[in-house]
XYZ file of C-alpha atoms in Angstrom:
625
model
C 232.640 143.943 177.605
C 235.412 145.749 175.345
C 233.738 146.597 172.020
C 235.314 144.236 169.327
C 237.638 146.184 166.648
C 236.071 146.923 162.974
C 237.874 147.994 160.437
C 241.702 148.599 159.299
C 242.007 146.743 163.131
C 240.630 143.430 162.573
C 241.429 143.017 159.699
C 244.970 143.000 160.984
C 243.622 140.848 163.889
C 243.093 138.245 161.126
C 246.110 138.578 159.193
C 248.207 136.751 162.664
C 246.657 133.519 161.346
C 246.610 133.450 157.252
C 248.556 132.002 155.441
C 250.590 132.613 152.256
C 248.950 130.574 150.210
C 246.433 130.736 147.416
C 242.564 130.107 148.787
C 239.167 132.920 149.139
C 239.083 135.194 152.138
C 235.301 136.153 153.456
C 235.354 140.296 154.849
C 232.415 139.556 157.544
C 230.229 142.604 159.019
C 229.023 142.462 162.520
C 225.731 140.487 161.985
C 227.734 137.876 160.630
C 226.768 138.956 157.255
C 229.483 138.092 154.556
C 230.419 141.166 153.230
C 232.602 140.712 150.630
C 234.012 137.457 148.406
C 237.406 137.229 147.360
C 240.459 135.263 146.127
C 244.488 135.316 146.122
C 246.922 133.539 145.054
C 248.279 134.413 147.980
C 245.907 135.255 150.691
C 248.073 137.682 153.118
C 249.572 139.548 150.454
C 246.540 140.252 149.595
C 244.557 140.477 152.563
C 247.261 143.243 153.583
C 246.022 146.055 150.702
C 243.327 146.470 153.068
C 244.489 147.371 156.036
C 246.269 150.486 153.554
C 242.719 152.465 154.136
C 243.732 156.092 152.337
C 244.957 153.960 148.618
C 241.294 152.027 148.793
C 238.776 153.885 146.429
C 235.187 154.961 148.486
C 233.918 151.819 147.761
C 236.626 149.584 149.755
C 236.864 152.465 152.078
C 233.173 152.154 153.298
C 233.723 147.669 152.895
C 236.498 147.847 155.057
C 234.540 149.672 158.055
C 231.971 147.563 158.266
C 234.806 144.472 158.449
C 234.491 142.877 161.999
C 235.995 138.940 161.045
C 237.412 137.375 158.071
C 237.068 133.866 157.247
C 239.958 132.225 155.232
C 239.715 129.032 152.962
C 242.557 127.586 151.379
C 242.669 125.622 148.058
C 245.712 123.803 146.156
C 246.092 126.124 143.154
C 244.837 130.131 141.962
C 242.014 128.450 139.919
C 240.344 125.880 142.688
C 239.856 129.066 144.298
C 238.509 131.018 141.667
C 236.043 128.549 141.397
C 235.230 128.479 145.065
C 234.729 132.585 145.058
C 232.287 132.031 142.188
C 230.378 129.423 144.565
C 230.746 131.417 147.764
C 229.772 134.179 145.442
C 226.230 133.163 144.328
C 225.232 131.550 147.745
C 226.248 133.867 149.759
C 225.362 136.787 147.114
C 228.111 139.612 149.896
C 226.463 143.046 149.107
C 230.104 144.236 148.002
C 230.492 142.164 145.032
C 229.373 141.370 140.974
C 226.780 139.379 141.269
C 224.904 137.462 138.751
C 220.904 137.819 139.380
C 220.260 134.259 137.558
C 217.588 132.499 140.089
C 216.496 129.555 137.200
C 217.645 126.585 135.759
C 218.075 126.075 131.840
C 215.794 123.691 130.426
C 217.192 120.702 128.278
C 216.167 117.991 125.674
C 215.944 114.678 126.731
C 215.470 111.269 124.983
C 214.690 108.591 127.866
C 216.077 105.545 128.166
C 214.243 103.567 130.498
C 211.676 102.592 127.443
C 211.635 100.847 124.450
C 209.874 103.726 122.719
C 212.257 106.535 124.134
C 210.320 109.649 124.251
C 211.099 113.057 123.352
C 210.550 115.728 125.991
C 211.725 119.243 128.320
C 213.229 118.157 131.077
C 214.689 120.323 134.255
C 216.243 120.069 137.707
C 217.182 116.494 138.680
C 218.494 114.453 135.362
C 217.331 111.268 135.061
C 218.850 107.929 134.773
C 219.764 106.821 131.507
C 218.229 109.933 129.230
C 220.389 111.627 126.619
C 220.220 114.910 126.626
C 221.292 118.033 125.206
C 221.534 121.959 125.888
C 221.251 124.150 127.595
C 218.008 125.704 126.009
C 217.742 129.898 126.826
C 213.608 128.997 127.840
C 211.533 126.665 127.760
C 209.697 128.348 123.866
C 213.202 127.167 122.259
C 213.065 123.787 123.441
C 209.652 123.672 122.105
C 210.679 124.989 119.152
C 213.572 122.946 118.558
C 210.953 119.541 119.512
C 208.519 120.704 117.178
C 210.919 120.484 114.183
C 212.333 117.066 115.093
C 208.941 115.783 115.427
C 208.729 116.402 111.427
C 211.892 115.143 110.977
C 211.826 111.678 113.330
C 208.417 111.043 113.754
C 209.636 110.215 118.052
C 205.963 110.075 120.712
C 206.315 113.027 122.975
C 203.272 111.598 125.160
C 203.923 110.610 128.959
C 204.128 106.346 129.049
C 200.424 106.501 131.447
C 199.538 108.068 127.643
C 201.178 105.959 126.138
C 200.407 102.453 127.653
C 196.263 103.132 127.579
C 196.317 103.963 123.609
C 194.240 101.819 121.709
C 195.042 103.800 118.278
C 196.573 106.679 116.874
C 196.479 110.232 118.680
C 196.090 113.047 116.529
C 199.993 113.454 115.864
C 199.864 110.329 114.145
C 197.508 111.216 111.593
C 199.482 114.627 111.082
C 202.612 113.185 109.994
C 204.060 114.457 113.514
C 204.316 111.143 115.196
C 204.732 107.653 114.436
C 202.447 105.952 117.078
C 204.722 103.360 118.325
C 201.622 102.389 121.239
C 199.478 100.765 118.535
C 202.682 99.500 116.700
C 202.732 101.159 113.616
C 206.672 100.908 113.565
C 208.625 98.174 114.910
C 210.787 98.039 117.805
C 214.265 98.151 115.530
C 212.441 101.099 113.045
C 211.731 103.458 115.862
C 215.669 102.996 116.876
C 216.804 103.238 114.218
C 214.983 107.061 113.806
C 216.236 107.047 117.656
C 220.215 106.890 116.878
C 219.297 109.187 113.730
C 217.980 111.868 115.738
C 221.344 110.957 118.572
C 223.915 111.579 115.561
C 221.641 114.602 114.210
C 221.223 116.497 117.847
C 224.800 115.970 118.255
C 226.076 117.841 115.530
C 226.178 114.978 112.387
C 223.105 116.363 110.612
C 224.831 117.875 107.325
C 226.165 113.719 107.129
C 222.531 112.700 107.782
C 221.369 114.520 105.582
C 222.856 113.519 103.060
C 222.457 110.018 103.622
C 218.809 110.480 103.752
C 218.735 112.086 100.263
C 220.011 109.128 99.150
C 217.994 106.547 100.475
C 214.851 108.875 99.135
C 216.465 108.959 95.329
C 216.643 104.975 95.498
C 212.863 104.813 96.893
C 211.634 107.228 93.913
C 213.444 104.855 91.873
C 211.998 101.756 93.275
C 208.655 103.469 92.509
C 208.129 103.347 96.420
C 206.572 106.796 96.365
C 205.271 106.959 99.904
C 208.193 106.000 101.538
C 210.310 108.579 99.940
C 207.673 111.054 100.548
C 208.254 110.425 104.218
C 212.149 111.111 103.589
C 211.270 113.356 101.873
C 209.096 115.304 104.923
C 212.415 114.079 107.519
C 214.783 116.259 104.844
C 212.600 119.246 105.192
C 212.339 119.314 108.817
C 216.002 119.712 109.024
C 215.821 122.747 107.261
C 213.033 123.850 109.595
C 215.332 123.545 112.661
C 218.483 124.916 111.350
C 215.881 128.281 110.601
C 214.624 127.912 113.430
C 217.134 130.776 115.420
C 217.709 134.014 114.760
C 221.695 132.971 114.284
C 222.653 129.389 113.002
C 226.354 129.322 112.491
C 227.752 126.424 110.462
C 231.495 127.226 111.806
C 230.641 126.827 115.477
C 229.816 123.534 116.715
C 229.912 124.885 120.906
C 230.035 127.597 121.925
C 228.284 130.539 124.055
C 228.500 134.058 122.620
C 228.893 135.918 125.276
C 228.400 140.053 124.870
C 228.912 142.801 127.459
C 227.212 145.957 126.874
C 228.021 148.726 129.564
C 225.822 152.205 129.412
C 224.458 154.357 132.492
C 227.147 152.574 134.898
C 225.010 149.830 133.941
C 225.477 146.466 131.974
C 223.774 144.200 129.921
C 225.260 140.456 129.441
C 223.152 138.916 125.695
C 224.167 134.642 125.948
C 223.970 132.966 122.854
C 224.047 128.943 123.226
C 225.183 127.592 120.129
C 224.971 123.389 120.149
C 225.525 120.811 117.241
C 225.471 124.051 114.961
C 222.192 125.311 115.666
C 221.355 128.259 118.164
C 219.536 127.121 121.534
C 218.473 130.493 121.966
C 219.761 133.891 123.944
C 218.722 135.110 127.261
C 219.953 139.194 128.753
C 221.342 139.102 131.924
C 222.053 142.605 133.954
C 224.628 141.885 137.114
C 224.701 144.093 139.699
C 227.565 146.160 140.606
C 228.893 148.908 141.060
C 228.374 152.201 137.958
C 232.100 152.562 137.864
C 233.243 148.610 137.774
C 234.877 148.055 134.546
C 233.996 145.816 132.298
C 236.568 143.358 131.719
C 236.000 142.858 136.359
C 232.346 142.189 135.068
C 232.500 140.251 132.006
C 234.851 137.375 134.784
C 232.953 137.734 138.102
C 229.208 136.779 135.242
C 231.434 133.751 133.463
C 232.210 133.005 136.657
C 228.968 132.578 138.499
C 227.102 131.471 135.777
C 229.322 128.100 134.438
C 228.782 127.601 138.524
C 226.413 125.215 138.479
C 226.701 124.482 134.692
C 228.600 122.341 132.016
C 231.139 124.958 130.378
C 231.093 124.825 126.541
C 234.110 123.961 124.775
C 234.091 127.367 123.531
C 233.379 130.697 125.110
C 233.123 134.145 122.367
C 233.782 136.715 124.384
C 233.036 140.747 123.208
C 235.706 141.328 125.677
C 238.955 140.153 126.896
C 237.422 139.838 130.539
C 240.050 139.845 133.637
C 242.372 137.456 134.407
C 241.579 135.389 130.956
C 243.645 132.595 131.494
C 243.390 131.913 134.443
C 240.146 132.021 134.414
C 239.944 129.381 131.076
C 242.111 127.069 133.792
C 239.085 127.838 136.406
C 236.625 126.577 133.298
C 238.747 124.029 132.193
C 239.007 122.521 135.750
C 235.239 123.216 135.488
C 234.324 121.177 132.754
C 237.301 118.383 132.880
C 238.511 119.160 129.212
C 240.121 122.103 127.786
C 237.639 125.512 127.421
C 238.777 127.949 125.458
C 237.875 131.882 125.783
C 237.883 133.711 122.361
C 237.357 137.034 121.316
C 237.362 136.468 117.733
C 238.298 139.343 115.026
C 237.118 137.954 111.765
C 235.138 135.528 109.862
C 231.689 134.304 111.277
C 232.723 133.640 114.351
C 233.119 137.813 114.740
C 229.658 138.410 112.939
C 227.753 136.388 115.416
C 229.398 138.299 118.314
C 228.095 141.289 116.775
C 224.435 140.397 116.531
C 225.155 139.586 120.303
C 226.789 142.992 121.374
C 223.918 144.671 119.081
C 220.939 142.194 120.873
C 223.072 143.484 124.003
C 222.504 146.966 123.048
C 219.041 146.783 122.455
C 218.080 145.164 125.027
C 220.196 147.602 127.429
C 218.677 150.575 126.306
C 215.122 149.435 126.391
C 215.634 148.519 130.552
C 217.422 151.993 130.482
C 213.758 153.434 129.126
C 211.240 151.686 131.573
C 213.507 152.426 134.878
C 213.481 155.580 133.395
C 209.497 155.673 133.626
C 209.505 153.450 136.641
C 211.795 155.717 138.678
C 209.078 158.689 137.950
C 206.265 156.388 139.039
C 207.954 155.643 142.162
C 208.762 159.444 142.577
C 205.249 160.222 142.784
C 204.313 156.966 144.881
C 206.928 158.562 147.466
C 205.392 162.483 147.146
C 201.572 160.589 147.322
C 202.115 158.105 150.835
C 204.581 160.982 151.936
C 207.880 158.608 152.160
C 211.181 159.831 152.701
C 211.957 159.089 149.350
C 211.179 156.586 146.307
C 210.557 153.055 147.819
C 213.356 150.381 146.714
C 211.682 147.904 147.459
C 207.339 147.693 148.169
C 205.740 144.406 149.619
C 201.881 143.746 148.591
C 200.058 141.567 150.608
C 197.040 139.479 149.555
C 195.030 136.192 151.001
C 193.019 133.450 149.660
C 190.980 130.752 150.318
C 187.940 128.966 150.003
C 184.671 129.169 152.681
C 188.314 128.827 154.567
C 189.899 125.903 152.609
C 192.753 125.774 152.032
C 194.118 128.863 153.034
C 197.160 130.819 151.762
C 198.799 134.274 152.125
C 201.403 135.780 149.502
C 203.506 138.333 149.196
C 204.852 140.157 146.069
C 207.982 142.705 145.351
C 208.275 145.241 142.944
C 210.235 147.949 142.742
C 212.633 150.502 139.944
C 213.471 146.952 138.010
C 209.346 146.204 137.602
C 208.741 142.839 139.632
C 211.359 141.250 141.878
C 209.916 137.755 141.516
C 212.754 136.141 143.196
C 211.539 137.579 146.466
C 207.759 136.442 146.239
C 206.618 133.959 148.654
C 204.438 131.818 149.806
C 202.557 131.349 153.006
C 200.490 128.327 153.582
C 198.587 128.997 156.874
C 199.236 126.601 160.082
C 196.590 128.168 161.617
C 194.241 127.992 164.441
C 192.697 129.935 161.987
C 188.322 130.355 161.718
C 187.233 129.839 158.151
C 187.006 133.548 156.555
C 188.964 135.342 159.201
C 191.210 137.082 157.385
C 192.719 139.499 159.949
C 193.199 135.411 161.771
C 195.341 134.972 158.358
C 196.827 138.759 157.826
C 198.193 138.131 160.944
C 199.737 134.933 161.060
C 201.310 136.111 157.274
C 202.650 139.396 159.208
C 204.128 138.062 162.234
C 205.716 135.101 160.557
C 207.037 137.652 157.570
C 208.389 140.046 160.157
C 209.854 137.451 162.537
C 213.784 137.899 161.954
C 213.936 141.332 160.654
C 214.636 144.091 163.518
C 215.230 147.767 162.948
C 218.795 147.820 162.630
C 218.391 146.010 159.257
C 216.531 149.506 158.151
C 218.339 149.593 154.404
C 219.565 146.685 154.079
C 217.897 144.955 150.639
C 215.206 143.144 152.595
C 214.228 146.041 154.028
C 210.868 147.181 153.100
C 210.247 150.991 152.059
C 205.908 150.195 151.698
C 203.764 147.295 152.448
C 201.041 147.426 149.551
C 197.528 145.686 152.016
C 194.639 143.970 149.665
C 192.298 145.363 152.340
C 191.104 148.129 153.754
C 191.456 149.879 157.719
C 191.466 146.118 159.382
C 193.581 145.114 157.679
C 196.135 148.094 158.216
C 195.037 148.282 162.151
C 196.704 144.246 161.922
C 200.099 145.292 159.615
C 200.844 148.099 162.060
C 200.083 145.550 165.692
C 202.670 143.452 164.247
C 205.026 145.797 162.958
C 204.556 147.639 166.789
C 205.288 144.666 168.571
C 208.653 143.762 166.421
C 209.473 147.502 166.700
C 209.014 148.187 162.991
C 206.191 150.970 163.124
C 208.703 153.358 161.212
C 207.315 151.348 157.736
C 204.987 153.070 156.393
C 201.489 151.003 155.494
C 198.445 151.538 152.586
C 195.740 149.944 152.205
C 194.138 149.136 148.976
C 190.429 148.497 148.609
C 187.649 148.331 146.244
C 184.991 149.930 147.882
C 181.262 148.902 148.319
C 181.114 149.682 144.809
C 183.767 146.646 144.216
C 184.768 149.596 141.034
C 187.922 148.068 140.113
C 188.767 151.823 139.009
C 187.850 153.885 141.671
C 189.751 152.415 144.439
C 190.491 153.028 147.818
C 193.481 154.193 149.843
C 193.770 154.191 153.825
C 196.827 155.479 155.430
C 197.148 156.044 159.421
C 196.622 159.496 160.334
C 195.161 160.146 156.780
C 190.832 159.518 155.457
C 190.359 157.292 153.431
C 191.209 158.981 149.557
C 190.924 158.031 145.864
C 192.827 158.504 142.881
C 191.111 160.486 139.379
C 190.675 157.882 137.207
C 192.932 158.175 135.010
C 195.859 158.611 137.268
C 198.955 157.108 136.311
C 200.190 156.316 140.576
C 196.240 154.404 140.531
C 197.274 151.770 137.404
C 200.770 151.020 138.874
C 199.300 150.352 142.201
C 196.707 148.952 140.967
C 199.165 146.572 138.703
C 200.693 145.473 142.007
C 197.247 144.638 143.489
C 196.816 142.426 140.740
C 199.409 140.897 140.455
C 199.201 139.513 144.505
C 195.963 138.969 143.397
C 196.758 137.038 140.662
C 199.768 134.757 142.523
C 197.668 134.154 145.735
C 194.520 132.724 143.453
C 196.947 130.315 141.843
C 198.701 129.336 144.575
C 195.348 128.778 146.544
C 194.230 126.821 143.796
C 197.430 124.553 143.410
C 196.913 124.112 147.690
C 193.801 123.149 146.664
C 193.650 120.462 144.030
C 196.502 118.756 146.017
C 194.219 118.888 148.580
C 191.558 116.893 146.728
C 193.636 114.596 145.209
C 195.065 113.233 148.553
C 192.126 113.926 150.618
C 190.305 110.972 147.544
C 192.476 108.292 147.019
C 195.414 108.675 149.633
C 193.653 107.538 153.057
C 192.315 104.157 150.819
C 194.149 100.609 152.607
C 196.071 99.560 150.604
C 196.102 102.698 147.030
C 199.974 103.702 147.552
C 201.678 105.783 144.785
C 201.879 102.787 141.720
C 197.384 101.964 142.181
C 197.305 105.786 142.641
C 199.357 107.140 139.518
C 196.802 104.119 137.571
C 193.464 105.534 138.730
C 194.191 108.991 138.197
C 195.264 108.141 134.498
C 192.293 105.631 133.773
C 189.721 108.203 135.060
C 191.846 111.774 135.629
C 190.828 112.622 138.680
C 189.631 111.369 142.477
C 186.097 112.070 141.730
C 185.486 110.137 138.909
C 187.555 106.944 141.001
C 184.841 107.207 142.858
C 181.533 107.667 140.281
C 183.361 104.527 138.759
C 181.508 100.984 138.877
C 182.903 98.211 140.107
C 183.318 96.356 136.795
C 184.955 99.045 135.961
C 187.909 99.642 138.910
C 188.827 95.582 138.117
C 190.221 96.579 135.161
C 192.563 99.438 135.750
C 196.359 97.889 135.544
C 196.784 96.630 139.239
C 194.035 96.605 140.758
C 192.314 92.945 141.132
C 189.020 91.832 142.739
C 189.629 92.195 146.292
C 191.605 95.756 145.947
C 188.129 97.048 143.424
C 186.299 96.071 145.992
C 187.758 98.137 148.762
C 187.674 101.289 146.519
C 184.658 101.037 145.832
C 183.651 100.604 149.102
C 185.627 103.506 150.489
C 183.507 105.419 147.985
C 179.850 104.031 148.873
C 179.496 102.839 152.622
C 175.777 102.098 151.711
C 177.372 99.088 149.469
C 180.022 97.578 152.425
C 176.165 97.813 154.665
C 174.566 95.809 152.239
C 177.269 93.341 151.288
C 177.543 92.885 155.305
C 173.895 92.983 155.895
C 174.254 89.705 152.900
C 177.114 87.662 154.932
C 174.863 88.137 158.615
C 172.176 86.195 156.477
C 171.849 82.603 157.035
């Protein structure tokens, strides 16, 4: 069978069917992996440029040499191609593209719309129907700070609907003047709705006008000698001041914008983004895109903006520290994404320039801190390589541990460390499927390793998913099991090290187990020992948290879900009233009858489930003549 063409010949073959249209092209490797995603106004002309290999830089020469085939998607316009390119890059993570490593969703401030007394809360994930949103915010902390100061100003409730329904007297928040206590009707629905409308007005940027109206109301209340009402309005006005002071920057001239500042140093980039909505600073966050060391700032910035806004609505203005590549086309693409005109600006003077300079300073300081931390990490990884006879400093260290309680809720976990510290997006959980005997740590480790390395082959060596070192929380037995699984997969070249506290369980005197060596210890003050302990402690924390969550779910399921007639609504009502399945089982029959949605017959079913002896007694009574 003739070998498939690679490199320029493969691209020339693909050119025969590539049209002269706008669109996106994907360069595919031998295993079907996506090497690169690009867009073009004229696909045929752009792809042809890759066949002139001598004119390409070294990085693109390597990319072309690995290309086995190409895939094409035609679009109507170049702006549409730009948006599709960003979607593909974020989803496929091609090796040769600039990549934004942003795997988190952003929190929003939400005001529920399905209740007579709407609730103020933090929200991630899927949108809630009928709710009003503000954001995004850079972090949960930024949302919580905003909620706290809004509570001072508007006294809206933040409790869940179940807590709201079960209150019989005001909570502590009402006593400290953070809630108007609608749960016990300390405020009328009409007055509460007025607070809701004022909150919406304030968060939408109308704070100055609202503050002026409230100032007039306060003065009028004072003239009418209604001092309590005047004091309440005064406290709300102070809350506005607290909200404006809660951010590092609060520009009066910017209502809705993201401030995006890029700083490059030592071949790396840091991008700081400040979120400004309604004239307030919603916090900031640093990003570190992955790219080649010689990548131009304009290309890095353009790639970042496209990928960052791929799954979120761009603001009306994006203030950038420098001009991104193809700014007119980028502006058109973001406007298409939002559905109305978006501006990309580089302010040169005034308050906007001052805000941008502040963001640049944050980007520079964040990158300098990261470079300093990376340098220290690099030294540690070099010492790890020397200690365990590795060919070079490990780029990916995978650490494994198991957890269970007397064989119940068994879980395995993997965490990943490397030059940039913990890589939390690569963490994995393994719910043990078995069959595994209770407490069989070797069997659990065998299942975890089998599932982790099911898809990895020796040909994947050097890929992003290839571990340079496996650190196992355990001794000789665990190391032996891991090496057996690796040998079955043809992966014996992956180094395996066991770390155990020993018989005395001394956390400062760990023993290390390496094939071909006697178990050994490191000096107590050794920096490498401390680093390996941190890795072991992190996987221990992660697997314990996973195990506890799984055990909690199992307890809840076993306690209520098996009771006939108890669905999600009744289950929620029972847990709201009693707190846990165990307390439901301890409740008296009369207490169960007072739970909303539970009638006498259903209460008897629930009580009988937890008290089978009572059921037998009732049955005996009925049998008597």
